Short mmCIF file of C-alpha atoms in Angstrom, two decimals:
data_model
loop_
_atom_site.label_atom_id
_atom_site.label_comp_id
_atom_site.label_asym_id
_atom_site.label_seq_id
_atom_site.Cartn_x
_atom_site.Cartn_y
_atom_site.Cartn_z
CA UNK A 1 0.00 0.00 0.00
CA UNK A 2 1.52 3.31 -1.08
CA UNK A 3 1.49 6.20 1.37
CA UNK A 4 -0.92 9.11 0.99
CA UNK A 5 0.68 12.55 0.91
CA UNK A 6 -1.31 15.35 2.52
CA UNK A 7 -0.23 18.84 1.55
CA UNK A 8 0.38 20.84 4.71
CA UNK A 9 0.42 24.53 3.89
CA UNK A 10 -0.37 25.75 7.36
CA UNK A 11 -4.00 26.65 6.92
CA UNK A 12 -6.05 23.67 7.73
CA UNK A 13 -6.58 21.16 10.42
CA UNK A 14 -5.11 18.00 8.97
CA UNK A 15 -5.68 15.68 11.87
CA UNK A 16 -9.13 14.38 10.96
CA UNK A 17 -8.13 13.86 7.31
CA UNK A 18 -4.94 12.09 8.34
CA UNK A 19 -6.80 9.81 10.77
CA UNK A 20 -9.33 8.84 8.12
CA UNK A 21 -6.55 7.48 5.87
CA UNK A 22 -4.82 5.79 8.80
CA UNK A 23 -8.14 4.17 9.70
CA UNK A 24 -7.71 2.01 6.59
CA UNK A 25 -4.09 1.24 7.35
CA UNK A 26 -2.53 3.75 4.96
CA UNK A 27 0.64 5.53 5.92
CA UNK A 28 0.34 9.31 5.74
CA UNK A 29 3.11 11.73 4.83
CA UNK A 30 2.81 15.47 5.20
CA UNK A 31 4.25 17.53 2.34
CA UNK A 32 5.58 21.02 2.96
CA UNK A 33 8.17 21.17 0.16
CA UNK A 34 8.20 20.70 -3.63
CA UNK A 35 10.29 17.52 -3.30
CA UNK A 36 7.76 15.99 -0.95
CA UNK A 37 4.98 16.76 -3.43
CA UNK A 38 7.00 15.36 -6.35
CA UNK A 39 7.59 12.10 -4.45
CA UNK A 40 3.88 11.51 -3.80
CA UNK A 41 1.93 8.53 -5.15
CA UNK A 42 -1.35 10.24 -4.25
CA UNK A 43 -1.98 13.77 -3.04
CA UNK A 44 -4.60 15.27 -0.77
CA UNK A 45 -5.17 19.01 -0.68
CA UNK A 46 -7.30 19.73 2.39
CA UNK A 47 -8.35 23.16 3.58
CA UNK A 48 -10.67 25.35 5.52
CA UNK A 49 -10.66 29.14 5.45
CA UNK A 50 -10.34 31.77 2.75
CA UNK A 51 -9.28 31.05 -0.85
CA UNK A 52 -6.71 33.84 -0.95
CA UNK A 53 -5.01 32.60 2.23
CA UNK A 54 -4.97 29.07 0.88
CA UNK A 55 -3.31 30.03 -2.41
CA UNK A 56 -0.85 32.28 -0.61
CA UNK A 57 0.02 29.36 1.66
CA UNK A 58 0.75 27.15 -1.37
CA UNK A 59 2.78 29.89 -3.09
CA UNK A 60 4.85 30.63 -0.02
CA UNK A 61 5.99 27.00 -0.01
CA UNK A 62 6.49 26.96 -3.83
CA UNK A 63 3.94 24.18 -4.16
CA UNK A 64 1.75 25.54 -6.97
CA UNK A 65 3.90 24.31 -9.89
CA UNK A 66 4.72 20.93 -8.31
CA UNK A 67 0.99 20.25 -7.75
CA UNK A 68 0.24 21.25 -11.38
CA UNK A 69 2.98 18.96 -12.66
CA UNK A 70 1.81 16.01 -10.57
CA UNK A 71 -1.75 16.47 -11.82
CA UNK A 72 -0.49 16.61 -15.42
CA UNK A 73 1.39 13.34 -14.84
CA UNK A 74 -1.83 11.64 -13.72
CA UNK A 75 -1.07 11.34 -10.00
CA UNK A 76 -4.37 10.96 -8.12
CA UNK A 77 -5.17 14.25 -6.38
CA UNK A 78 -8.08 14.81 -4.01
CA UNK A 79 -9.04 18.35 -2.98
CA UNK A 80 -11.35 18.74 0.02
CA UNK A 81 -13.58 21.77 0.72
CA UNK A 82 -11.32 24.82 0.20
CA UNK A 83 -8.80 22.41 -1.32
CA UNK A 84 -11.44 21.48 -3.90
CA UNK A 85 -12.17 25.13 -4.68
CA UNK A 86 -8.45 25.84 -5.19
CA UNK A 87 -8.41 23.27 -8.01
CA UNK A 88 -10.38 25.75 -10.15
CA UNK A 89 -9.11 28.73 -12.16
CA UNK A 90 -10.24 31.56 -9.93
CA UNK A 91 -12.38 32.61 -7.01
CA UNK A 92 -14.34 35.75 -6.28
CA UNK A 93 -13.91 35.39 -2.51
CA UNK A 94 -12.77 38.83 -1.25
CA UNK A 95 -11.79 40.02 -4.74
CA UNK A 96 -10.46 37.87 -7.57
CA UNK A 97 -7.85 35.25 -6.87
CA UNK A 98 -6.14 32.82 -9.17
CA UNK A 99 -6.41 29.15 -8.29
CA UNK A 100 -4.47 26.07 -9.42
CA UNK A 101 -6.41 25.94 -12.69
CA UNK A 102 -6.59 22.15 -12.83
CA UNK A 103 -10.32 22.18 -13.52
CA UNK A 104 -11.77 24.95 -15.73
CA UNK A 105 -14.28 27.07 -13.86
CA UNK A 106 -14.66 29.55 -11.07
CA UNK A 107 -15.69 29.75 -7.45
CA UNK A 108 -18.57 32.06 -6.51
CA UNK A 109 -20.57 32.85 -3.40
CA UNK A 110 -23.67 30.78 -2.69
CA UNK A 111 -26.62 33.13 -3.32
CA UNK A 112 -28.28 34.66 -0.24
CA UNK A 113 -31.68 33.75 -1.62
CA UNK A 114 -33.06 30.39 -2.67
CA UNK A 115 -34.49 29.48 -6.08
CA UNK A 116 -37.79 31.10 -5.11
CA UNK A 117 -36.25 34.31 -3.87
CA UNK A 118 -36.56 33.63 -0.15
CA UNK A 119 -33.64 34.35 2.18
CA UNK A 120 -31.48 31.30 2.76
CA UNK A 121 -28.68 30.52 5.14
CA UNK A 122 -25.11 30.87 3.91
CA UNK A 123 -22.93 28.96 4.74
CA UNK A 124 -24.54 25.67 3.94
CA UNK A 125 -23.79 23.60 7.02
CA UNK A 126 -25.01 20.05 7.38
CA UNK A 127 -25.77 16.76 5.69
CA UNK A 128 -27.02 16.81 2.13
CA UNK A 129 -27.56 14.32 -0.69
CA UNK A 130 -25.12 13.40 -3.46
CA UNK A 131 -26.64 13.06 -6.93
CA UNK A 132 -24.88 12.04 -10.15
CA UNK A 133 -24.43 14.88 -12.65
CA UNK A 134 -22.80 15.78 -15.94
CA UNK A 135 -24.78 13.13 -17.78
CA UNK A 136 -23.71 10.36 -15.39
CA UNK A 137 -26.20 7.92 -13.93
CA UNK A 138 -24.01 6.65 -11.10
CA UNK A 139 -20.60 7.11 -9.53
CA UNK A 140 -18.85 4.12 -11.12
CA UNK A 141 -15.17 4.49 -12.07
CA UNK A 142 -14.66 7.51 -9.83
CA UNK A 143 -13.56 8.10 -6.25
CA UNK A 144 -17.27 7.99 -5.37
CA UNK A 145 -17.59 4.38 -6.53
CA UNK A 146 -19.66 2.43 -4.01
CA UNK A 147 -21.76 5.43 -3.00
CA UNK A 148 -25.42 5.21 -4.00
CA UNK A 149 -27.28 8.18 -5.43
CA UNK A 150 -28.98 10.15 -2.66
CA UNK A 151 -26.61 9.16 0.12
CA UNK A 152 -25.74 12.05 2.38
CA UNK A 153 -22.47 13.75 3.21
CA UNK A 154 -21.43 16.66 5.40
CA UNK A 155 -20.95 20.15 3.94
CA UNK A 156 -19.64 23.41 5.44
CA UNK A 157 -19.15 26.13 2.83
CA UNK A 158 -20.09 29.66 1.76
CA UNK A 159 -18.69 29.46 -1.78
CA UNK A 160 -19.45 27.01 -4.56
CA UNK A 161 -17.47 25.89 -7.60
CA UNK A 162 -18.92 26.27 -11.10
CA UNK A 163 -17.12 23.92 -13.50
CA UNK A 164 -17.08 25.24 -17.07
CA UNK A 165 -17.39 21.81 -18.70
CA UNK A 166 -20.46 19.82 -17.71
CA UNK A 167 -18.40 16.65 -18.13
CA UNK A 168 -16.21 17.69 -15.18
CA UNK A 169 -19.22 17.69 -12.88
CA UNK A 170 -19.41 14.33 -11.12
CA UNK A 171 -21.96 14.99 -8.38
CA UNK A 172 -24.26 17.78 -7.26
CA UNK A 173 -26.25 18.50 -4.15
CA UNK A 174 -29.39 20.60 -3.99
CA UNK A 175 -29.40 23.59 -1.65
CA UNK A 176 -32.19 26.13 -1.62
CA UNK A 177 -33.67 24.54 -4.75
CA UNK A 178 -30.44 25.02 -6.74
CA UNK A 179 -27.84 22.50 -7.82
CA UNK A 180 -24.44 23.02 -6.26
CA UNK A 181 -21.27 21.26 -7.40
CA UNK A 182 -20.54 18.63 -4.75
CA UNK A 183 -17.77 16.78 -6.61
CA UNK A 184 -15.82 17.81 -9.70
CA UNK A 185 -13.43 15.54 -11.55
CA UNK A 186 -11.05 15.98 -14.46
CA UNK A 187 -8.60 13.22 -15.24
CA UNK A 188 -6.84 12.14 -12.06
CA UNK A 189 -7.97 15.26 -10.19
CA UNK A 190 -11.06 15.05 -7.96
CA UNK A 191 -12.47 17.78 -5.73
CA UNK A 192 -15.03 17.17 -2.97
CA UNK A 193 -16.88 20.19 -1.65
CA UNK A 194 -18.06 18.05 1.28
CA UNK A 195 -15.83 16.61 3.99
CA UNK A 196 -15.23 12.90 3.35
CA UNK A 197 -13.48 12.66 6.72
CA UNK A 198 -16.63 13.91 8.50
CA UNK A 199 -19.29 12.12 6.46
CA UNK A 200 -19.40 8.77 8.21
CA UNK A 201 -19.40 5.56 6.22
CA UNK A 202 -20.30 7.31 2.95
CA UNK A 203 -17.37 9.71 3.17
CA UNK A 204 -14.96 6.94 4.08
CA UNK A 205 -15.70 5.38 0.66
CA UNK A 206 -13.85 8.30 -0.91
CA UNK A 207 -10.90 7.90 1.46
CA UNK A 208 -10.62 4.20 0.67
CA UNK A 209 -10.96 4.83 -3.06
CA UNK A 210 -8.01 7.23 -3.01
CA UNK A 211 -5.90 4.67 -1.15
CA UNK A 212 -6.74 2.16 -3.89
CA UNK A 213 -5.93 4.71 -6.59
CA UNK A 214 -2.56 5.30 -4.92
CA UNK A 215 -1.71 1.66 -5.67
CA UNK B 1 -35.02 20.61 0.46
CA UNK B 2 -37.17 19.54 3.37
CA UNK B 3 -35.25 20.27 6.53
CA UNK B 4 -34.11 17.17 8.29
CA UNK B 5 -33.77 17.14 12.03
CA UNK B 6 -30.21 16.40 13.12
CA UNK B 7 -29.72 13.96 15.98
CA UNK B 8 -26.77 14.76 18.20
CA UNK B 9 -25.45 12.53 20.97
CA UNK B 10 -24.59 14.66 23.98
CA UNK B 11 -21.93 13.14 26.18
CA UNK B 12 -21.19 14.87 29.45
CA UNK B 13 -17.78 13.91 30.70
CA UNK B 14 -16.29 14.15 34.16
CA UNK B 15 -12.76 12.91 34.79
CA UNK B 16 -12.84 10.56 31.77
CA UNK B 17 -16.22 9.08 32.64
CA UNK B 18 -19.47 9.55 30.80
CA UNK B 19 -21.85 10.90 33.44
CA UNK B 20 -25.48 11.86 33.51
CA UNK B 21 -27.50 13.75 36.06
CA UNK B 22 -30.95 15.16 36.45
CA UNK B 23 -31.31 18.90 36.01
CA UNK B 24 -27.49 18.93 35.81
CA UNK B 25 -27.25 17.56 39.39
CA UNK B 26 -26.68 14.13 40.99
CA UNK B 27 -24.26 12.78 38.40
CA UNK B 28 -24.08 9.05 37.75
CA UNK B 29 -21.06 7.40 36.15
CA UNK B 30 -22.04 5.43 33.05
CA UNK B 31 -18.78 4.28 31.49
CA UNK B 32 -16.18 5.14 28.89
CA UNK B 33 -17.45 8.05 26.77
CA UNK B 34 -15.61 6.85 23.69
CA UNK B 35 -17.37 3.46 23.73
CA UNK B 36 -20.74 5.19 23.80
CA UNK B 37 -19.79 7.71 21.11
CA UNK B 38 -18.49 4.98 18.82
CA UNK B 39 -21.66 2.94 19.19
CA UNK B 40 -23.80 5.98 18.32
CA UNK B 41 -21.56 6.81 15.35
CA UNK B 42 -21.87 3.30 13.97
CA UNK B 43 -25.64 3.41 14.46
CA UNK B 44 -25.93 6.61 12.38
CA UNK B 45 -25.96 9.55 14.78
CA UNK B 46 -25.37 12.83 12.90
CA UNK B 47 -22.98 14.56 15.30
CA UNK B 48 -21.26 14.08 18.64
CA UNK B 49 -21.21 16.71 21.39
CA UNK B 50 -18.72 16.32 24.24
CA UNK B 51 -19.11 18.53 27.27
CA UNK B 52 -16.47 18.54 29.98
CA UNK B 53 -18.80 19.43 32.81
CA UNK B 54 -16.23 20.05 35.51
CA UNK B 55 -13.91 22.03 33.26
CA UNK B 56 -15.36 25.40 34.12
CA UNK B 57 -14.62 24.76 37.81
CA UNK B 58 -10.97 24.09 37.05
CA UNK B 59 -10.73 26.58 34.17
CA UNK B 60 -9.50 24.03 31.72
CA UNK B 61 -10.90 21.58 29.24
CA UNK B 62 -9.71 18.08 29.87
CA UNK B 63 -11.04 16.21 26.87
CA UNK B 64 -7.82 15.99 24.86
CA UNK B 65 -7.29 12.27 25.10
CA UNK B 66 -10.96 11.48 24.53
CA UNK B 67 -10.75 13.68 21.44
CA UNK B 68 -7.62 11.92 20.26
CA UNK B 69 -9.40 8.55 20.41
CA UNK B 70 -12.44 10.05 18.72
CA UNK B 71 -10.43 11.17 15.69
CA UNK B 72 -9.17 7.62 15.23
CA UNK B 73 -12.49 5.95 14.58
CA UNK B 74 -15.37 8.43 14.59
CA UNK B 75 -15.80 10.32 11.33
CA UNK B 76 -18.63 12.79 11.84
CA UNK B 77 -18.68 16.39 13.14
CA UNK B 78 -17.55 16.75 16.74
CA UNK B 79 -18.42 19.68 19.00
CA UNK B 80 -16.56 20.25 22.26
CA UNK B 81 -17.58 22.42 25.20
CA UNK B 82 -16.70 23.03 28.81
CA UNK B 83 -14.15 25.39 30.25
CA UNK B 84 -13.17 27.09 27.00
CA UNK B 85 -12.16 30.59 28.08
CA UNK B 86 -9.94 32.03 25.37
CA UNK B 87 -9.18 31.86 21.68
CA UNK B 88 -6.14 29.74 22.58
CA UNK B 89 -8.39 27.20 24.35
CA UNK B 90 -10.56 27.06 21.24
CA UNK B 91 -7.56 26.64 18.97
CA UNK B 92 -6.31 23.77 21.13
CA UNK B 93 -9.49 21.69 20.89
CA UNK B 94 -9.85 22.37 17.15
CA UNK B 95 -6.25 21.20 16.62
CA UNK B 96 -7.12 18.03 18.53
CA UNK B 97 -9.87 17.22 16.05
CA UNK B 98 -12.99 19.12 17.13
CA UNK B 99 -14.99 20.86 14.40
CA UNK B 100 -16.96 23.26 16.57
CA UNK B 101 -16.87 24.63 20.08
CA UNK B 102 -19.78 25.19 22.47
CA UNK B 103 -19.26 28.09 24.85
CA UNK B 104 -21.49 29.20 27.73
CA UNK B 105 -19.76 30.65 30.80
CA UNK B 106 -16.98 32.50 28.99
CA UNK B 107 -19.45 33.94 26.47
CA UNK B 108 -21.54 35.40 29.30
CA UNK B 109 -18.52 36.83 31.08
CA UNK B 110 -16.79 38.03 27.92
CA UNK B 111 -19.21 38.25 24.95
CA UNK B 112 -16.37 39.47 22.72
CA UNK B 113 -15.05 35.92 22.70
CA UNK B 114 -18.00 34.94 20.49
CA UNK B 115 -16.86 37.43 17.85
CA UNK B 116 -13.22 36.43 18.18
CA UNK B 117 -14.02 32.76 17.59
CA UNK B 118 -16.34 33.53 14.68
CA UNK B 119 -13.76 35.76 13.01
CA UNK B 120 -10.91 33.32 13.51
CA UNK B 121 -12.69 30.08 12.57
CA UNK B 122 -16.02 31.04 10.99
CA UNK B 123 -19.41 31.37 12.64
CA UNK B 124 -20.24 27.74 11.82
CA UNK B 125 -17.58 26.82 14.39
CA UNK B 126 -19.03 28.95 17.20
CA UNK B 127 -21.93 27.34 19.05
CA UNK B 128 -23.39 29.48 21.81
CA UNK B 129 -24.51 27.23 24.65
CA UNK B 130 -27.36 28.57 26.76
CA UNK B 131 -28.61 26.91 29.93
CA UNK B 132 -32.16 28.14 30.39
CA UNK B 133 -34.24 28.03 33.58
CA UNK B 134 -37.79 29.24 33.69
CA UNK B 135 -38.13 32.32 35.88
CA UNK B 136 -40.20 31.80 39.01
CA UNK B 137 -41.21 35.41 39.48
CA UNK B 138 -41.78 36.53 35.90
CA UNK B 139 -42.38 35.40 32.34
CA UNK B 140 -39.59 33.89 30.33
CA UNK B 141 -36.31 32.13 31.00
CA UNK B 142 -33.01 33.18 32.46
CA UNK B 143 -29.57 32.09 31.24
CA UNK B 144 -27.45 30.18 33.77
CA UNK B 145 -23.79 29.26 33.71
CA UNK B 146 -21.21 27.15 35.55
CA UNK B 147 -23.34 24.13 34.77
CA UNK B 148 -26.63 25.60 35.88
CA UNK B 149 -25.31 26.86 39.21
CA UNK B 150 -24.97 30.60 38.61
CA UNK B 151 -27.57 32.91 37.19
CA UNK B 152 -26.64 35.68 34.81
CA UNK B 153 -29.70 37.89 34.91
CA UNK B 154 -29.86 37.60 31.11
CA UNK B 155 -33.14 36.85 29.39
CA UNK B 156 -32.58 33.77 27.23
CA UNK B 157 -34.26 35.06 24.07
CA UNK B 158 -32.47 38.41 24.25
CA UNK B 159 -29.14 36.71 24.92
CA UNK B 160 -29.62 34.30 22.00
CA UNK B 161 -30.33 37.21 19.66
CA UNK B 162 -27.30 39.13 20.89
CA UNK B 163 -25.08 36.05 20.65
CA UNK B 164 -26.02 35.58 17.00
CA UNK B 165 -25.39 39.28 16.30
CA UNK B 166 -21.93 38.78 17.83
CA UNK B 167 -21.22 35.85 15.52
CA UNK B 168 -22.65 32.62 16.96
CA UNK B 169 -23.55 30.19 14.17
CA UNK B 170 -25.71 27.87 16.25
CA UNK B 171 -27.46 27.92 19.61
CA UNK B 172 -27.29 24.92 21.91
CA UNK B 173 -30.35 25.50 24.05
CA UNK B 174 -30.62 23.38 27.20
CA UNK B 175 -33.70 23.48 29.36
CA UNK B 176 -32.26 22.90 32.83
CA UNK B 177 -35.76 22.32 34.23
CA UNK B 178 -36.42 19.44 31.82
CA UNK B 179 -32.89 18.07 31.67
CA UNK B 180 -32.45 14.37 32.52
CA UNK B 181 -36.15 13.74 33.11
CA UNK B 182 -37.14 12.32 29.73
CA UNK B 183 -40.64 13.75 30.06
CA UNK B 184 -40.64 16.04 27.05
CA UNK B 185 -38.76 19.08 25.89
CA UNK B 186 -39.61 22.69 26.64
CA UNK B 187 -41.28 23.42 23.32
CA UNK B 188 -42.32 27.00 24.11
CA UNK B 189 -38.72 27.92 24.94
CA UNK B 190 -37.53 26.28 21.71
CA UNK B 191 -40.17 28.13 19.72
CA UNK B 192 -39.32 31.53 21.16
CA UNK B 193 -35.58 31.16 20.58
CA UNK B 194 -35.95 29.59 17.11
CA UNK B 195 -38.30 32.40 16.09
CA UNK B 196 -35.84 35.02 17.39
CA UNK B 197 -32.68 33.88 15.59
CA UNK B 198 -31.85 32.94 11.98
CA UNK B 199 -29.35 30.23 12.95
CA UNK B 200 -30.02 26.59 13.83
CA UNK B 201 -31.21 25.86 17.36
CA UNK B 202 -30.07 22.58 18.92
CA UNK B 203 -32.65 21.72 21.54
CA UNK B 204 -31.52 19.82 24.62
CA UNK B 205 -33.16 18.64 27.79
CA UNK B 206 -36.06 16.29 28.27
CA UNK B 207 -36.28 14.19 25.10
CA UNK B 208 -37.77 10.87 26.16
CA UNK B 209 -39.32 9.61 22.93
CA UNK B 210 -39.53 10.13 19.18
CA UNK B 211 -42.72 12.07 19.86
CA UNK B 212 -40.80 14.57 22.02
CA UNK B 213 -38.25 15.05 19.22
CA UNK B 214 -41.01 15.52 16.66
CA UNK B 215 -42.59 18.17 18.89
CA UNK B 216 -39.26 19.99 19.24
CA UNK B 217 -38.80 19.90 15.46
CA UNK B 218 -42.25 21.36 15.04
CA UNK B 219 -41.36 24.11 17.52
CA UNK B 220 -38.41 25.03 15.30
CA UNK B 221 -35.45 22.98 16.52
CA UNK B 222 -33.00 22.17 13.71
CA UNK B 223 -31.34 19.53 15.86
CA UNK B 224 -31.96 17.69 19.10
CA UNK B 225 -29.26 16.70 21.56
CA UNK B 226 -29.92 13.35 23.20
CA UNK B 227 -28.34 11.93 26.32
CA UNK B 228 -30.33 9.86 28.87
CA UNK B 229 -32.54 8.45 26.16
CA UNK B 230 -29.51 6.88 24.45
CA UNK B 231 -27.11 6.41 27.37
CA UNK B 232 -29.63 4.38 29.40
CA UNK B 233 -30.48 2.44 26.24
CA UNK B 234 -34.14 3.36 26.36
CA UNK B 235 -33.92 3.29 22.59
CA UNK B 236 -31.28 3.07 19.88
CA UNK B 237 -30.37 5.56 17.17
CA UNK B 238 -31.81 3.20 14.55
CA UNK B 239 -35.13 2.70 16.34
CA UNK B 240 -35.42 6.39 16.95
CA UNK B 241 -34.89 7.23 13.27
CA UNK B 242 -37.48 4.65 12.23
CA UNK B 243 -39.97 6.08 14.71
CA UNK B 244 -39.30 9.64 13.52
CA UNK B 245 -39.78 8.67 9.88
CA UNK B 246 -43.03 7.00 10.96
CA UNK B 247 -44.15 10.32 12.43
CA UNK B 248 -43.30 12.21 9.27
CA UNK B 249 -40.08 13.77 10.57
CA UNK B 250 -37.20 13.71 8.08
CA UNK B 251 -33.86 12.34 9.29
CA UNK B 252 -30.64 11.35 7.58
CA UNK B 253 -31.00 7.75 6.42
#
């Protein structure tokens, strides 16, 4: 079993993510340098907090190019929550900020009103359903394999990703009557807006799938 | 989306033991909190709430090794409360694997802490815990602290509203009068607080059946915190969910 490399850029609480991989017997390495990223068999980009701070954290450690190169080489990469949003080209959180650009699209604020114009709560906090999207009927041959449509996972977020290509949309959830990108995927890069490490049995499917993808 | 009621297991901890009292008094030792939490997790509980109930007497939160074990095999949101006085205390429990903090005493003594936590970690992380006792001499409820021992003079509904304005993302509302009795929740209190604030209200105190939970949901609770009902094995998480679905209350399946 290859180790899982979690990118540690100082912003997020890694412990729960790390424990979830260890739960299945995987060894976890923390990467804080380009060499550690280059050596990875599978990468996890976790994150909570603001987009700008996250990207600045990656830049300060010179990790942006190494992550891009690893993704281009086909190394499995899982972004979680803010880490998922940073996979996209740019975010409008507190201005306009450039992301990793691994999945075409942008990150925008969840509207303050629902589909019928009534005030809704932002952030979305809580359990919500995963539904196949982008023309897919199920989650086969993805990191969501084994999850059934409609199973619930745990979200905490104020911003949502909008993939440009429908084919990159793997799963949506419905909040306030609108579809929100729950999981985006392009090649070996997968981003989960929800927290697989906090979503019980369903979330652990994703953790185990990445361990398998790591070889 | 129809709102689902969240079921939260509330584990009060004293010196490494899960304890339970009645109206926050007369504590009984029930066992290892982690064993209980793990059982609830595996049965499908939505969140875990750990409260170190002696922490505020000693000015420190002592849940670190329970939290460490929790992160190893419980993978749902964890809230920690009890004795959190400063931003550093909050940072420490978050670094140990908690997702949210519940603060009562320190929020009453230093309301600015609510804002500090919300700004540093987001309002979704800051749960304002309110221990409510019905006033004997007047209408309404008063907020208590130090585990129901000290009264603040604050009206519960006013305090809840102010706490949310300061940055609280959820209210953990415990009816001290109903707590530990299992004879129903204080629905009027739940209704008044839920109507007053735009954030989720977690109702605690008195749930003895699925019917009590359904009534709290109807009164506006977004979540219910359960302790005696589960700890004394009067029902299981699975049975409870089935019963709630039977009564038309949506839960996570």
